[in-house]
Amino acid sequence: MIFTVAIDGPAAAGKGTISRAVAERFGLAHLDTGLLYRAVGAIGGDPVAAARALRPEDLSRDGLRSLEAGQAASRVAAISEVRAALVEFQRRFARREGGAVLDGRDIGTVICPEAEVKLYVTASPEVRAHRRWLEVGGDETRVLAEVKERDARDMGRADAPLRPAEDAVLIDTTGMEIGAAVAAACAAVSARIGEGRG
Ligand code: CDP
């Protein structure tokens, strides 16, 4: 079975939790594509060379989840040659036998426009910053400023800007418990799997 679930959206909207839950519930492989950009940013030096030479073990480097690593990721992610170097790996993962969930910014629009299910997960910047602050601590005002800065860079870049695919199901998690968001995502996947079988 080839079946792709593409989950896009801005920082700390709940994509990671939803992706992991959908992958587990339906027995699909999961790729957090943000980790690829975080690793490229963390390696330092020439980001294009780092992207071309990226190895699986780079994805388990320490500190990839920090705010600084997120900012570095969004800076290298605006470079077209970096994105181009990472496309093939993501496409192969998306169309692997057995099915896959990928979460990121451009999965439904660029990496896998043929995905069977596309979700766009979002929430207000304040709610997203609060959730990220609960994870990383520090000064919440600074976390909000970082979230807004990253949103602006990710949505404003020329290559593969963050935006919902036309046929994406929108899940706004602003006033939603994470359990309800997971249920909404699973319902969208179940509906499509049911169609395939029917
Ligand atoms: O976890 P969070 O949503 O904060 O970030 P992430 O998904 O790990 O992504 C980090 C950064 O990588 C984003 O701000 C984007 O600039 C970039 N990214 C991207 O350009 N395309 C993707 N498919 C995934 C991440």
CSV table of C-alpha atoms and ligand atoms in Angstrom, one decimal:
chain,number,residue,atom,x,y,z
A,1,MET,CA,0.0,0.0,0.0
A,2,ILE,CA,1.3,3.5,-0.9
A,3,PHE,CA,-0.6,6.1,1.2
A,4,THR,CA,0.8,9.5,2.3
A,5,VAL,CA,-0.5,11.7,5.0
A,6,ALA,CA,1.0,15.2,4.6
A,7,ILE,CA,0.8,17.4,7.7
A,8,ASP,CA,1.9,21.1,7.4
A,9,GLY,CA,1.6,24.1,9.6
A,10,PRO,CA,3.5,26.7,11.6
A,11,ALA,CA,5.8,26.2,14.6
A,12,ALA,CA,4.2,24.5,17.7
A,13,ALA,CA,0.8,24.1,16.2
A,14,GLY,CA,0.7,20.4,17.3
A,15,LYS,CA,2.0,18.8,14.1
A,16,GLY,CA,4.5,16.6,15.9
A,17,THR,CA,2.0,15.1,18.4
A,18,ILE,CA,-0.7,14.7,15.7
A,19,SER,CA,1.8,13.1,13.3
A,20,ARG,CA,3.1,10.6,15.8
A,21,ALA,CA,-0.4,9.6,16.9
A,22,VAL,CA,-1.6,9.2,13.3
A,23,ALA,CA,1.4,7.1,12.4
A,24,GLU,CA,0.9,4.8,15.4
A,25,ARG,CA,-2.8,4.5,15.0
A,26,PHE,CA,-2.6,3.5,11.2
A,27,GLY,CA,0.8,1.7,11.4
A,28,LEU,CA,2.5,4.2,9.1
A,29,ALA,CA,6.2,5.3,9.1
A,30,HIS,CA,6.8,8.9,10.3
A,31,LEU,CA,9.3,11.5,9.2
A,32,ASP,CA,9.6,14.8,11.0
A,33,THR,CA,11.0,16.8,8.1
A,34,GLY,CA,11.8,19.8,10.4
A,35,LEU,CA,14.6,17.7,11.8
A,36,LEU,CA,16.4,17.7,8.4
A,37,TYR,CA,16.5,21.5,8.4
A,38,ARG,CA,17.4,21.7,12.1
A,39,ALA,CA,20.3,19.3,11.5
A,40,VAL,CA,21.6,21.3,8.5
A,41,GLY,CA,21.4,24.5,10.6
A,42,ALA,CA,23.2,22.9,13.5
A,43,ILE,CA,26.1,21.4,11.5
A,44,GLY,CA,27.3,24.9,10.6
A,45,GLY,CA,29.6,25.9,7.8
A,46,ASP,CA,28.2,25.9,4.2
A,47,PRO,CA,24.5,24.9,4.6
A,48,VAL,CA,24.3,23.6,1.0
A,49,ALA,CA,27.3,21.3,1.5
A,50,ALA,CA,25.8,20.2,4.8
A,51,ALA,CA,22.4,19.4,3.2
A,52,ARG,CA,24.1,17.4,0.4
A,53,ALA,CA,26.1,15.3,2.9
A,54,LEU,CA,23.4,14.9,5.5
A,55,ARG,CA,23.5,11.4,7.2
A,56,PRO,CA,20.9,9.7,9.4
A,57,GLU,CA,23.0,10.1,12.5
A,58,ASP,CA,22.9,13.9,12.1
A,59,LEU,CA,19.2,13.8,13.0
A,60,SER,CA,20.0,12.6,16.5
A,61,ARG,CA,22.5,15.4,17.4
A,62,ASP,CA,21.9,17.1,20.8
A,63,GLY,CA,20.1,20.4,21.0
A,64,LEU,CA,18.1,20.1,17.8
A,65,ARG,CA,14.9,21.0,19.6
A,66,SER,CA,16.1,24.4,21.0
A,67,LEU,CA,14.8,27.8,20.0
A,68,GLU,CA,18.2,28.6,18.5
A,69,ALA,CA,18.2,25.5,16.4
A,70,GLY,CA,14.7,26.4,15.1
A,71,GLN,CA,15.8,29.8,14.0
A,72,ALA,CA,18.9,28.4,12.3
A,73,ALA,CA,16.7,25.8,10.6
A,74,SER,CA,14.4,28.5,9.2
A,75,ARG,CA,17.3,30.5,7.9
A,76,VAL,CA,18.9,27.6,6.0
A,77,ALA,CA,15.4,26.5,4.9
A,78,ALA,CA,15.1,29.7,2.8
A,79,ILE,CA,18.0,28.6,0.6
A,80,SER,CA,16.7,26.9,-2.6
A,81,GLU,CA,19.8,24.6,-3.0
A,82,VAL,CA,19.4,23.4,0.6
A,83,ARG,CA,15.7,22.5,-0.1
A,84,ALA,CA,16.6,20.9,-3.4
A,85,ALA,CA,19.2,18.6,-1.7
A,86,LEU,CA,16.5,17.3,0.6
A,87,VAL,CA,13.7,16.7,-1.8
A,88,GLU,CA,14.5,13.2,-3.1
A,89,PHE,CA,14.9,11.7,0.3
A,90,GLN,CA,11.5,13.1,1.4
A,91,ARG,CA,9.7,12.0,-1.8
A,92,ARG,CA,11.0,8.5,-1.5
A,93,PHE,CA,10.0,8.4,2.2
A,94,ALA,CA,6.5,9.7,1.3
A,95,ARG,CA,5.8,7.0,-1.4
A,96,ARG,CA,7.5,4.1,0.5
A,97,GLU,CA,5.6,0.8,0.6
A,98,GLY,CA,3.4,0.6,3.8
A,99,GLY,CA,2.5,4.2,3.9
A,100,ALA,CA,4.0,7.3,5.6
A,101,VAL,CA,3.2,10.4,7.6
A,102,LEU,CA,5.4,13.4,6.9
A,103,ASP,CA,5.1,16.7,8.8
A,104,GLY,CA,6.7,20.0,7.8
A,105,ARG,CA,5.9,23.2,5.9
A,106,ASP,CA,5.7,22.1,2.2
A,107,ILE,CA,4.7,18.5,2.3
A,108,GLY,CA,1.2,18.9,0.7
A,109,THR,CA,2.3,21.7,-1.6
A,110,VAL,CA,5.8,20.7,-2.9
A,111,ILE,CA,7.1,17.3,-1.6
A,112,CYS,CA,4.0,15.2,-2.1
A,113,PRO,CA,1.1,17.1,-3.8
A,114,GLU,CA,-0.4,13.7,-4.6
A,115,ALA,CA,-0.7,12.8,-0.9
A,116,GLU,CA,-4.0,11.0,-0.2
A,117,VAL,CA,-4.6,13.1,3.0
A,118,LYS,CA,-3.4,16.7,3.5
A,119,LEU,CA,-3.8,18.4,6.9
A,120,TYR,CA,-3.0,22.0,7.7
A,121,VAL,CA,-2.6,22.3,11.5
A,122,THR,CA,-2.5,25.8,12.9
A,123,ALA,CA,-3.3,27.9,16.1
A,124,SER,CA,-2.9,31.6,17.1
A,125,PRO,CA,0.7,32.7,17.6
A,126,GLU,CA,0.0,33.4,21.3
A,127,VAL,CA,-1.3,29.9,22.0
A,128,ARG,CA,1.6,28.3,20.0
A,129,ALA,CA,4.2,30.4,21.8
A,130,HIS,CA,2.7,29.4,25.2
A,131,ARG,CA,2.9,25.7,24.2
A,132,ARG,CA,6.5,26.1,23.1
A,133,TRP,CA,7.4,28.1,26.3
A,134,LEU,CA,6.0,25.2,28.4
A,135,GLU,CA,8.5,22.9,26.6
A,136,VAL,CA,11.6,25.1,26.5
A,137,GLY,CA,11.0,27.6,29.4
A,138,GLY,CA,12.8,31.0,29.5
A,139,ASP,CA,11.0,34.3,28.8
A,140,GLU,CA,7.6,33.8,27.2
A,141,THR,CA,7.6,37.2,25.4
A,142,ARG,CA,10.9,36.2,23.7
A,143,VAL,CA,9.4,32.8,22.7
A,144,LEU,CA,6.4,34.7,21.1
A,145,ALA,CA,8.8,37.0,19.2
A,146,GLU,CA,10.7,34.0,17.9
A,147,VAL,CA,7.5,32.2,16.8
A,148,LYS,CA,6.4,35.3,14.9
A,149,GLU,CA,9.8,35.9,13.4
A,150,ARG,CA,9.9,32.3,12.2
A,151,ASP,CA,6.3,32.4,10.8
A,152,ALA,CA,7.1,35.5,8.8
A,153,ARG,CA,10.3,34.0,7.4
A,154,ASP,CA,8.6,30.6,6.6
A,155,MET,CA,5.5,32.2,5.0
A,156,GLY,CA,7.4,35.0,3.2
A,157,ARG,CA,10.2,33.0,1.5
A,158,ALA,CA,10.2,32.7,-2.3
A,159,ASP,CA,10.8,28.9,-2.4
A,160,ALA,CA,8.2,26.6,-0.9
A,161,PRO,CA,6.6,29.2,1.4
A,162,LEU,CA,4.4,27.9,4.2
A,163,ARG,CA,0.7,27.8,3.1
A,164,PRO,CA,-2.1,25.3,3.1
A,165,ALA,CA,-2.6,23.2,0.0
A,166,GLU,CA,-5.9,23.9,-1.7
A,167,ASP,CA,-7.3,20.6,-0.8
A,168,ALA,CA,-5.9,20.5,2.8
A,169,VAL,CA,-8.2,19.8,5.8
A,170,LEU,CA,-7.7,22.7,8.2
A,171,ILE,CA,-7.4,21.9,11.9
A,172,ASP,CA,-7.2,25.0,14.1
A,173,THR,CA,-6.0,23.8,17.5
A,174,THR,CA,-6.3,27.3,19.2
A,175,GLY,CA,-9.1,26.3,21.6
A,176,MET,CA,-8.7,22.6,21.2
A,177,GLU,CA,-7.3,19.9,23.5
A,178,ILE,CA,-4.6,17.9,21.8
A,179,GLY,CA,-6.8,14.8,22.0
A,180,ALA,CA,-9.5,16.4,20.0
A,181,ALA,CA,-7.0,17.5,17.4
A,182,VAL,CA,-5.6,14.0,17.1
A,183,ALA,CA,-9.2,12.7,16.7
A,184,ALA,CA,-9.9,15.2,13.9
A,185,ALA,CA,-6.8,14.1,12.1
A,186,CYS,CA,-7.5,10.4,12.5
A,187,ALA,CA,-11.1,11.0,11.2
A,188,ALA,CA,-9.7,12.6,8.0
A,189,VAL,CA,-7.4,9.7,7.5
A,190,SER,CA,-10.0,7.0,8.2
A,191,ALA,CA,-12.4,8.6,5.8
A,192,ARG,CA,-9.9,8.4,3.0
A,193,ILE,CA,-8.7,4.9,3.8
A,194,GLY,CA,-12.4,3.9,3.8
A,195,GLU,CA,-12.9,5.4,0.3
A,196,GLY,CA,-9.9,3.4,-1.0
A,197,ARG,CA,-11.3,0.2,0.2
A,198,GLY,CA,-14.9,0.8,-0.8
B,1,CDP,O1,8.8,22.0,15.5
B,1,CDP,P1,8.6,23.3,14.8
B,1,CDP,O2,7.3,23.4,14.1
B,1,CDP,O3,8.9,24.5,15.7
B,1,CDP,O4,9.7,23.4,13.7
B,1,CDP,P2,10.2,22.3,12.7
B,1,CDP,O5,9.0,21.6,12.1
B,1,CDP,O6,11.2,21.5,13.3
B,1,CDP,O7,10.9,23.2,11.5
B,1,CDP,C1,12.0,24.1,11.8
B,1,CDP,C2,12.1,25.0,10.6
B,1,CDP,O8,12.5,24.2,9.5
B,1,CDP,C3,10.9,25.7,10.2
B,1,CDP,O9,10.7,27.0,10.8
B,1,CDP,C4,11.1,25.9,8.6
B,1,CDP,O10,11.8,27.0,8.3
B,1,CDP,C5,11.9,24.7,8.3
B,1,CDP,N1,11.2,23.6,7.6
B,1,CDP,C6,10.9,23.8,6.2
B,1,CDP,O11,11.2,24.8,5.6
B,1,CDP,N2,10.3,22.8,5.5
B,1,CDP,C7,9.9,21.7,6.2
B,1,CDP,N3,9.2,20.7,5.4
B,1,CDP,C8,10.1,21.5,7.5
B,1,CDP,C9,10.7,22.5,8.2
